[in-house]
């Protein structure tokens, strides 16, 4: 089925085809009569003789677009929207470009007409037409290169590289046109889909409008029926707002009393915090005193250890002294025994000296002296023994006293150790008390901060309640105005019902 767009395109393309045919004929006639393009034929064999077969070929190619145009006009007259007409117009443009090239002597300038007709054919937005035109031009160039190069290139022989260049640019132009047509088709299809979607949305919207009109009608009936109930409700709300306003006033008074009580509590917290700070300072001093006492106790314990060591050493010395006294006593007995024997020997020597007479006088004198020395040694040993016995008695008494002192020192050392252990517990207890006091002080500061915050929040609540009271009073006034507005709304609802009926009649029609 022919579309209006296809009819318009066929008409314009038929005009362009006629113009291309006319241009083809003009180029052919001008070239044959005036030959004005000889100056541009330097690269072609312009000096070659023109034979009858070449002219016949040029005429045949020149007449091809004329014949196709006649058939295209016939199709247009029969049916302006004929689907065959785009193909005939494309053939006409293709043959016209071929005729211009051959009629112009195959000059390079006339090969540009290929791009002209490709651009014109792109108006149809049909890639198959572009493929057909490109194929025909490719066949023209290949056949011309192989069989009649003068008809296509204006020379008896033509470079294969130049042929490839012609073919390359032809394919590039056709390919670009092909891609543009496909892209435009995709865009057009997308736009059509969007248009169709919008139309469907509009139809759906109209259905929704009809549905909403029905809903508005039923809703307006309900609203109209409940208008009196709304007025009554507004009156009840007004009374409730008034009662709430009175209740908020009572709450404001209670909050004010609570705020006064919180001020008293806050003052008590301030006093407690001051006491806590003083307690913290005293605890610090106590901790320092305990630390000093602990150091002194450690020094006392050290001194007790030193005294114990000294007493142990004295005990050892006294034991050694007793042993030395015992040894000295033994030696004294030995000395007395030796003195007695010496005295006895001296007596025997005196007796023998007396017997010897004059010869024994010297021995007698010596024996007497030895006897005196022996007596003196025995007397001295006796004195030493007496002294040693006195020393031993004193040593035993001293040793007994030292042992009693050692027992007392050991008992004192044990008591000092026990007191040190108990003092460690006291020190730990004092440290725990100090930590508790620090924690208590921090908590008192936190309680003070919370008390300040609570006081501020109570003040804010009081402000909010005052604002709420004012708002309730304003709501009561607004409720009165709303009652008046409800009466007006009732009238507007009735008018809306009439408009809804009018809207439904319009859409139904």
PDB file of N, CA and C in Angstrom, residues 368-432:
ATOM      1  N   UNK A 368     117.063 -24.644 142.311  1.00  0.00           N
ATOM      2  CA  UNK A 368     116.254 -23.726 143.121  1.00  0.00           C
ATOM      3  C   UNK A 368     115.536 -22.706 142.251  1.00  0.00           C
ATOM      4  N   UNK A 369     116.256 -22.212 141.286  1.00  0.00           N
ATOM      5  CA  UNK A 369     115.656 -21.223 140.401  1.00  0.00           C
ATOM      6  C   UNK A 369     114.534 -21.856 139.573  1.00  0.00           C
ATOM      7  N   UNK A 370     114.781 -23.071 139.156  1.00  0.00           N
ATOM      8  CA  UNK A 370     113.733 -23.754 138.360  1.00  0.00           C
ATOM      9  C   UNK A 370     112.513 -23.988 139.217  1.00  0.00           C
ATOM     10  N   UNK A 371     112.760 -24.352 140.506  1.00  0.00           N
ATOM     11  CA  UNK A 371     111.632 -24.588 141.403  1.00  0.00           C
ATOM     12  C   UNK A 371     110.841 -23.314 141.614  1.00  0.00           C
ATOM     13  N   UNK A 372     111.539 -22.169 141.753  1.00  0.00           N
ATOM     14  CA  UNK A 372     110.848 -20.898 141.913  1.00  0.00           C
ATOM     15  C   UNK A 372     110.004 -20.592 140.681  1.00  0.00           C
ATOM     16  N   UNK A 373     110.628 -20.825 139.522  1.00  0.00           N
ATOM     17  CA  UNK A 373     109.885 -20.554 138.276  1.00  0.00           C
ATOM     18  C   UNK A 373     108.669 -21.473 138.168  1.00  0.00           C
ATOM     19  N   UNK A 374     108.834 -22.708 138.576  1.00  0.00           N
ATOM     20  CA  UNK A 374     107.700 -23.639 138.502  1.00  0.00           C
ATOM     21  C   UNK A 374     106.596 -23.199 139.428  1.00  0.00           C
ATOM     22  N   UNK A 375     106.997 -22.712 140.669  1.00  0.00           N
ATOM     23  CA  UNK A 375     105.963 -22.222 141.585  1.00  0.00           C
ATOM     24  C   UNK A 375     105.248 -20.987 141.009  1.00  0.00           C
ATOM     25  N   UNK A 376     106.077 -20.105 140.434  1.00  0.00           N
ATOM     26  CA  UNK A 376     105.473 -18.907 139.825  1.00  0.00           C
ATOM     27  C   UNK A 376     104.526 -19.290 138.670  1.00  0.00           C
ATOM     28  N   UNK A 377     104.953 -20.267 137.859  1.00  0.00           N
ATOM     29  CA  UNK A 377     104.102 -20.696 136.735  1.00  0.00           C
ATOM     30  C   UNK A 377     102.799 -21.280 137.245  1.00  0.00           C
ATOM     31  N   UNK A 378     102.915 -22.074 138.353  1.00  0.00           N
ATOM     32  CA  UNK A 378     101.682 -22.655 138.885  1.00  0.00           C
ATOM     33  C   UNK A 378     100.784 -21.576 139.459  1.00  0.00           C
ATOM     34  N   UNK A 379     101.395 -20.597 140.177  1.00  0.00           N
ATOM     35  CA  UNK A 379     100.583 -19.505 140.723  1.00  0.00           C
ATOM     36  C   UNK A 379      99.914 -18.705 139.594  1.00  0.00           C
ATOM     37  N   UNK A 380     100.737 -18.441 138.560  1.00  0.00           N
ATOM     38  CA  UNK A 380     100.168 -17.673 137.416  1.00  0.00           C
ATOM     39  C   UNK A 380      99.057 -18.468 136.731  1.00  0.00           C
ATOM     40  N   UNK A 381      99.276 -19.773 136.599  1.00  0.00           N
ATOM     41  CA  UNK A 381      98.235 -20.597 135.970  1.00  0.00           C
ATOM     42  C   UNK A 381      96.985 -20.608 136.811  1.00  0.00           C
ATOM     43  N   UNK A 382      97.200 -20.621 138.170  1.00  0.00           N
ATOM     44  CA  UNK A 382      96.030 -20.586 139.054  1.00  0.00           C
ATOM     45  C   UNK A 382      95.273 -19.279 138.886  1.00  0.00           C
ATOM     46  N   UNK A 383      96.036 -18.158 138.851  1.00  0.00           N
ATOM     47  CA  UNK A 383      95.379 -16.855 138.639  1.00  0.00           C
ATOM     48  C   UNK A 383      94.638 -16.821 137.285  1.00  0.00           C
ATOM     49  N   UNK A 384      95.329 -17.353 136.286  1.00  0.00           N
ATOM     50  CA  UNK A 384      94.691 -17.353 134.939  1.00  0.00           C
ATOM     51  C   UNK A 384      93.438 -18.198 134.951  1.00  0.00           C
ATOM     52  N   UNK A 385      93.522 -19.339 135.669  1.00  0.00           N
ATOM     53  CA  UNK A 385      92.355 -20.212 135.739  1.00  0.00           C
ATOM     54  C   UNK A 385      91.207 -19.506 136.431  1.00  0.00           C
ATOM     55  N   UNK A 386      91.552 -18.756 137.500  1.00  0.00           N
ATOM     56  CA  UNK A 386      90.506 -18.013 138.205  1.00  0.00           C
ATOM     57  C   UNK A 386      89.872 -16.977 137.289  1.00  0.00           C
ATOM     58  N   UNK A 387      90.754 -16.263 136.567  1.00  0.00           N
ATOM     59  CA  UNK A 387      90.233 -15.239 135.631  1.00  0.00           C
ATOM     60  C   UNK A 387      89.401 -15.874 134.516  1.00  0.00           C
ATOM     61  N   UNK A 388      89.876 -16.979 134.004  1.00  0.00           N
ATOM     62  CA  UNK A 388      89.148 -17.628 132.897  1.00  0.00           C
ATOM     63  C   UNK A 388      87.807 -18.145 133.367  1.00  0.00           C
ATOM     64  N   UNK A 389      87.793 -18.674 134.655  1.00  0.00           N
ATOM     65  CA  UNK A 389      86.515 -19.131 135.181  1.00  0.00           C
ATOM     66  C   UNK A 389      85.544 -17.969 135.322  1.00  0.00           C
ATOM     67  N   UNK A 390      86.102 -16.786 135.778  1.00  0.00           N
ATOM     68  CA  UNK A 390      85.230 -15.599 135.869  1.00  0.00           C
ATOM     69  C   UNK A 390      84.739 -15.178 134.479  1.00  0.00           C
ATOM     70  N   UNK A 391      85.686 -15.192 133.518  1.00  0.00           N
ATOM     71  CA  UNK A 391      85.298 -14.822 132.132  1.00  0.00           C
ATOM     72  C   UNK A 391      84.263 -15.794 131.591  1.00  0.00           C
ATOM     73  N   UNK A 392      84.472 -17.090 131.911  1.00  0.00           N
ATOM     74  CA  UNK A 392      83.531 -18.096 131.391  1.00  0.00           C
ATOM     75  C   UNK A 392      82.148 -17.892 131.997  1.00  0.00           C
ATOM     76  N   UNK A 393      82.122 -17.557 133.352  1.00  0.00           N
ATOM     77  CA  UNK A 393      80.828 -17.305 133.974  1.00  0.00           C
ATOM     78  C   UNK A 393      80.136 -16.091 133.335  1.00  0.00           C
ATOM     79  N   UNK A 394      80.931 -15.029 133.128  1.00  0.00           N
ATOM     80  CA  UNK A 394      80.357 -13.837 132.502  1.00  0.00           C
ATOM     81  C   UNK A 394      79.906 -14.141 131.065  1.00  0.00           C
ATOM     82  N   UNK A 395      80.713 -14.966 130.380  1.00  0.00           N
ATOM     83  CA  UNK A 395      80.354 -15.315 128.988  1.00  0.00           C
ATOM     84  C   UNK A 395      79.063 -16.105 128.942  1.00  0.00           C
ATOM     85  N   UNK A 396      78.929 -17.035 129.917  1.00  0.00           N
ATOM     86  CA  UNK A 396      77.700 -17.823 129.939  1.00  0.00           C
ATOM     87  C   UNK A 396      76.497 -16.945 130.240  1.00  0.00           C
ATOM     88  N   UNK A 397      76.677 -15.995 131.221  1.00  0.00           N
ATOM     89  CA  UNK A 397      75.580 -15.066 131.505  1.00  0.00           C
ATOM     90  C   UNK A 397      75.257 -14.200 130.280  1.00  0.00           C
ATOM     91  N   UNK A 398      76.336 -13.707 129.646  1.00  0.00           N
ATOM     92  CA  UNK A 398      76.136 -12.859 128.444  1.00  0.00           C
ATOM     93  C   UNK A 398      75.466 -13.652 127.327  1.00  0.00           C
ATOM     94  N   UNK A 399      75.918 -14.901 127.155  1.00  0.00           N
ATOM     95  CA  UNK A 399      75.325 -15.736 126.102  1.00  0.00           C
ATOM     96  C   UNK A 399      73.849 -15.987 126.365  1.00  0.00           C
ATOM     97  N   UNK A 400      73.525 -16.190 127.688  1.00  0.00           N
ATOM     98  CA  UNK A 400      72.101 -16.391 128.014  1.00  0.00           C
ATOM     99  C   UNK A 400      71.286 -15.133 127.700  1.00  0.00           C
ATOM    100  N   UNK A 401      71.858 -13.975 128.095  1.00  0.00           N
ATOM    101  CA  UNK A 401      71.152 -12.720 127.801  1.00  0.00           C
ATOM    102  C   UNK A 401      71.013 -12.503 126.290  1.00  0.00           C
ATOM    103  N   UNK A 402      72.095 -12.845 125.581  1.00  0.00           N
ATOM    104  CA  UNK A 402      72.049 -12.665 124.106  1.00  0.00           C
ATOM    105  C   UNK A 402      70.993 -13.575 123.496  1.00  0.00           C
ATOM    106  N   UNK A 403      70.904 -14.823 124.015  1.00  0.00           N
ATOM    107  CA  UNK A 403      69.887 -15.737 123.486  1.00  0.00           C
ATOM    108  C   UNK A 403      68.484 -15.211 123.760  1.00  0.00           C
ATOM    109  N   UNK A 404      68.292 -14.629 125.004  1.00  0.00           N
ATOM    110  CA  UNK A 404      66.997 -14.007 125.269  1.00  0.00           C
ATOM    111  C   UNK A 404      66.742 -12.843 124.309  1.00  0.00           C
ATOM    112  N   UNK A 405      67.785 -12.014 124.094  1.00  0.00           N
ATOM    113  CA  UNK A 405      67.621 -10.888 123.144  1.00  0.00           C
ATOM    114  C   UNK A 405      67.356 -11.373 121.732  1.00  0.00           C
ATOM    115  N   UNK A 406      68.041 -12.484 121.372  1.00  0.00           N
ATOM    116  CA  UNK A 406      67.820 -13.038 120.024  1.00  0.00           C
ATOM    117  C   UNK A 406      66.377 -13.502 119.859  1.00  0.00           C
ATOM    118  N   UNK A 407      65.836 -14.137 120.938  1.00  0.00           N
ATOM    119  CA  UNK A 407      64.429 -14.572 120.870  1.00  0.00           C
ATOM    120  C   UNK A 407      63.507 -13.373 120.733  1.00  0.00           C
ATOM    121  N   UNK A 408      63.828 -12.327 121.548  1.00  0.00           N
ATOM    122  CA  UNK A 408      62.997 -11.104 121.467  1.00  0.00           C
ATOM    123  C   UNK A 408      63.099 -10.474 120.082  1.00  0.00           C
ATOM    124  N   UNK A 409      64.340 -10.452 119.537  1.00  0.00           N
ATOM    125  CA  UNK A 409      64.536  -9.862 118.201  1.00  0.00           C
ATOM    126  C   UNK A 409      63.770 -10.659 117.148  1.00  0.00           C
ATOM    127  N   UNK A 410      63.825 -12.012 117.261  1.00  0.00           N
ATOM    128  CA  UNK A 410      63.090 -12.836 116.293  1.00  0.00           C
ATOM    129  C   UNK A 410      61.594 -12.588 116.398  1.00  0.00           C
ATOM    130  N   UNK A 411      61.114 -12.486 117.660  1.00  0.00           N
ATOM    131  CA  UNK A 411      59.689 -12.193 117.849  1.00  0.00           C
ATOM    132  C   UNK A 411      59.332 -10.822 117.266  1.00  0.00           C
ATOM    133  N   UNK A 412      60.225  -9.839 117.509  1.00  0.00           N
ATOM    134  CA  UNK A 412      59.989  -8.494 116.947  1.00  0.00           C
ATOM    135  C   UNK A 412      60.010  -8.526 115.422  1.00  0.00           C
ATOM    136  N   UNK A 413      60.957  -9.314 114.883  1.00  0.00           N
ATOM    137  CA  UNK A 413      61.037  -9.411 113.407  1.00  0.00           C
ATOM    138  C   UNK A 413      59.763 -10.014 112.827  1.00  0.00           C
ATOM    139  N   UNK A 414      59.245 -11.071 113.526  1.00  0.00           N
ATOM    140  CA  UNK A 414      57.993 -11.688 113.054  1.00  0.00           C
ATOM    141  C   UNK A 414      56.843 -10.695 113.134  1.00  0.00           C
ATOM    142  N   UNK A 415      56.813  -9.933 114.263  1.00  0.00           N
ATOM    143  CA  UNK A 415      55.746  -8.940 114.397  1.00  0.00           C
ATOM    144  C   UNK A 415      55.875  -7.845 113.343  1.00  0.00           C
ATOM    145  N   UNK A 416      57.126  -7.439 113.055  1.00  0.00           N
ATOM    146  CA  UNK A 416      57.335  -6.421 111.997  1.00  0.00           C
ATOM    147  C   UNK A 416      56.888  -6.961 110.645  1.00  0.00           C
ATOM    148  N   UNK A 417      57.221  -8.257 110.370  1.00  0.00           N
ATOM    149  CA  UNK A 417      56.780  -8.855 109.094  1.00  0.00           C
ATOM    150  C   UNK A 417      55.261  -8.900 109.007  1.00  0.00           C
ATOM    151  N   UNK A 418      54.631  -9.310 110.124  1.00  0.00           N
ATOM    152  CA  UNK A 418      53.157  -9.358 110.117  1.00  0.00           C
ATOM    153  C   UNK A 418      52.573  -7.963 109.931  1.00  0.00           C
ATOM    154  N   UNK A 419      53.185  -6.985 110.648  1.00  0.00           N
ATOM    155  CA  UNK A 419      52.688  -5.607 110.501  1.00  0.00           C
ATOM    156  C   UNK A 419      52.893  -5.095 109.071  1.00  0.00           C
ATOM    157  N   UNK A 420      54.041  -5.485 108.444  1.00  0.00           N
ATOM    158  CA  UNK A 420      54.299  -5.070 107.054  1.00  0.00           C
ATOM    159  C   UNK A 420      53.255  -5.662 106.118  1.00  0.00           C
ATOM    160  N   UNK A 421      52.924  -6.972 106.360  1.00  0.00           N
ATOM    161  CA  UNK A 421      51.893  -7.589 105.513  1.00  0.00           C
ATOM    162  C   UNK A 421      50.557  -6.889 105.697  1.00  0.00           C
ATOM    163  N   UNK A 422      50.210  -6.626 106.990  1.00  0.00           N
ATOM    164  CA  UNK A 422      48.951  -5.911 107.230  1.00  0.00           C
ATOM    165  C   UNK A 422      49.000  -4.504 106.656  1.00  0.00           C
ATOM    166  N   UNK A 423      50.176  -3.892 106.731  1.00  0.00           N
ATOM    167  CA  UNK A 423      50.294  -2.532 106.177  1.00  0.00           C
ATOM    168  C   UNK A 423      50.154  -2.548 104.658  1.00  0.00           C
ATOM    169  N   UNK A 424      50.611  -3.632 103.994  1.00  0.00           N
ATOM    170  CA  UNK A 424      50.390  -3.766 102.542  1.00  0.00           C
ATOM    171  C   UNK A 424      48.901  -3.783 102.235  1.00  0.00           C
ATOM    172  N   UNK A 425      48.156  -4.544 103.066  1.00  0.00           N
ATOM    173  CA  UNK A 425      46.705  -4.564 102.860  1.00  0.00           C
ATOM    174  C   UNK A 425      46.107  -3.181 103.098  1.00  0.00           C
ATOM    175  N   UNK A 426      46.627  -2.499 104.137  1.00  0.00           N
ATOM    176  CA  UNK A 426      46.137  -1.132 104.397  1.00  0.00           C
ATOM    177  C   UNK A 426      46.440  -0.226 103.210  1.00  0.00           C
ATOM    178  N   UNK A 427      47.658  -0.359 102.684  1.00  0.00           N
ATOM    179  CA  UNK A 427      48.036   0.472 101.537  1.00  0.00           C
ATOM    180  C   UNK A 427      47.145   0.187 100.337  1.00  0.00           C
ATOM    181  N   UNK A 428      46.880  -1.130 100.080  1.00  0.00           N
ATOM    182  CA  UNK A 428      46.009  -1.494  98.956  1.00  0.00           C
ATOM    183  C   UNK A 428      44.597  -0.962  99.174  1.00  0.00           C
ATOM    184  N   UNK A 429      44.126  -1.068 100.453  1.00  0.00           N
ATOM    185  CA  UNK A 429      42.784  -0.557 100.764  1.00  0.00           C
ATOM    186  C   UNK A 429      42.718   0.949 100.552  1.00  0.00           C
ATOM    187  N   UNK A 430      43.768   1.653 100.982  1.00  0.00           N
ATOM    188  CA  UNK A 430      43.811   3.115 100.772  1.00  0.00           C
ATOM    189  C   UNK A 430      43.815   3.442  99.285  1.00  0.00           C
ATOM    190  N   UNK A 431      44.587   2.650  98.480  1.00  0.00           N
ATOM    191  CA  UNK A 431      44.611   2.881  97.027  1.00  0.00           C
ATOM    192  C   UNK A 431      43.233   2.662  96.419  1.00  0.00           C
ATOM    193  N   UNK A 432      42.546   1.585  96.886  1.00  0.00           N
ATOM    194  CA  UNK A 432      41.189   1.339  96.381  1.00  0.00           C
ATOM    195  C   UNK A 432      40.243   2.466  96.773  1.00  0.00           C
TER     196      UNK A 432
END
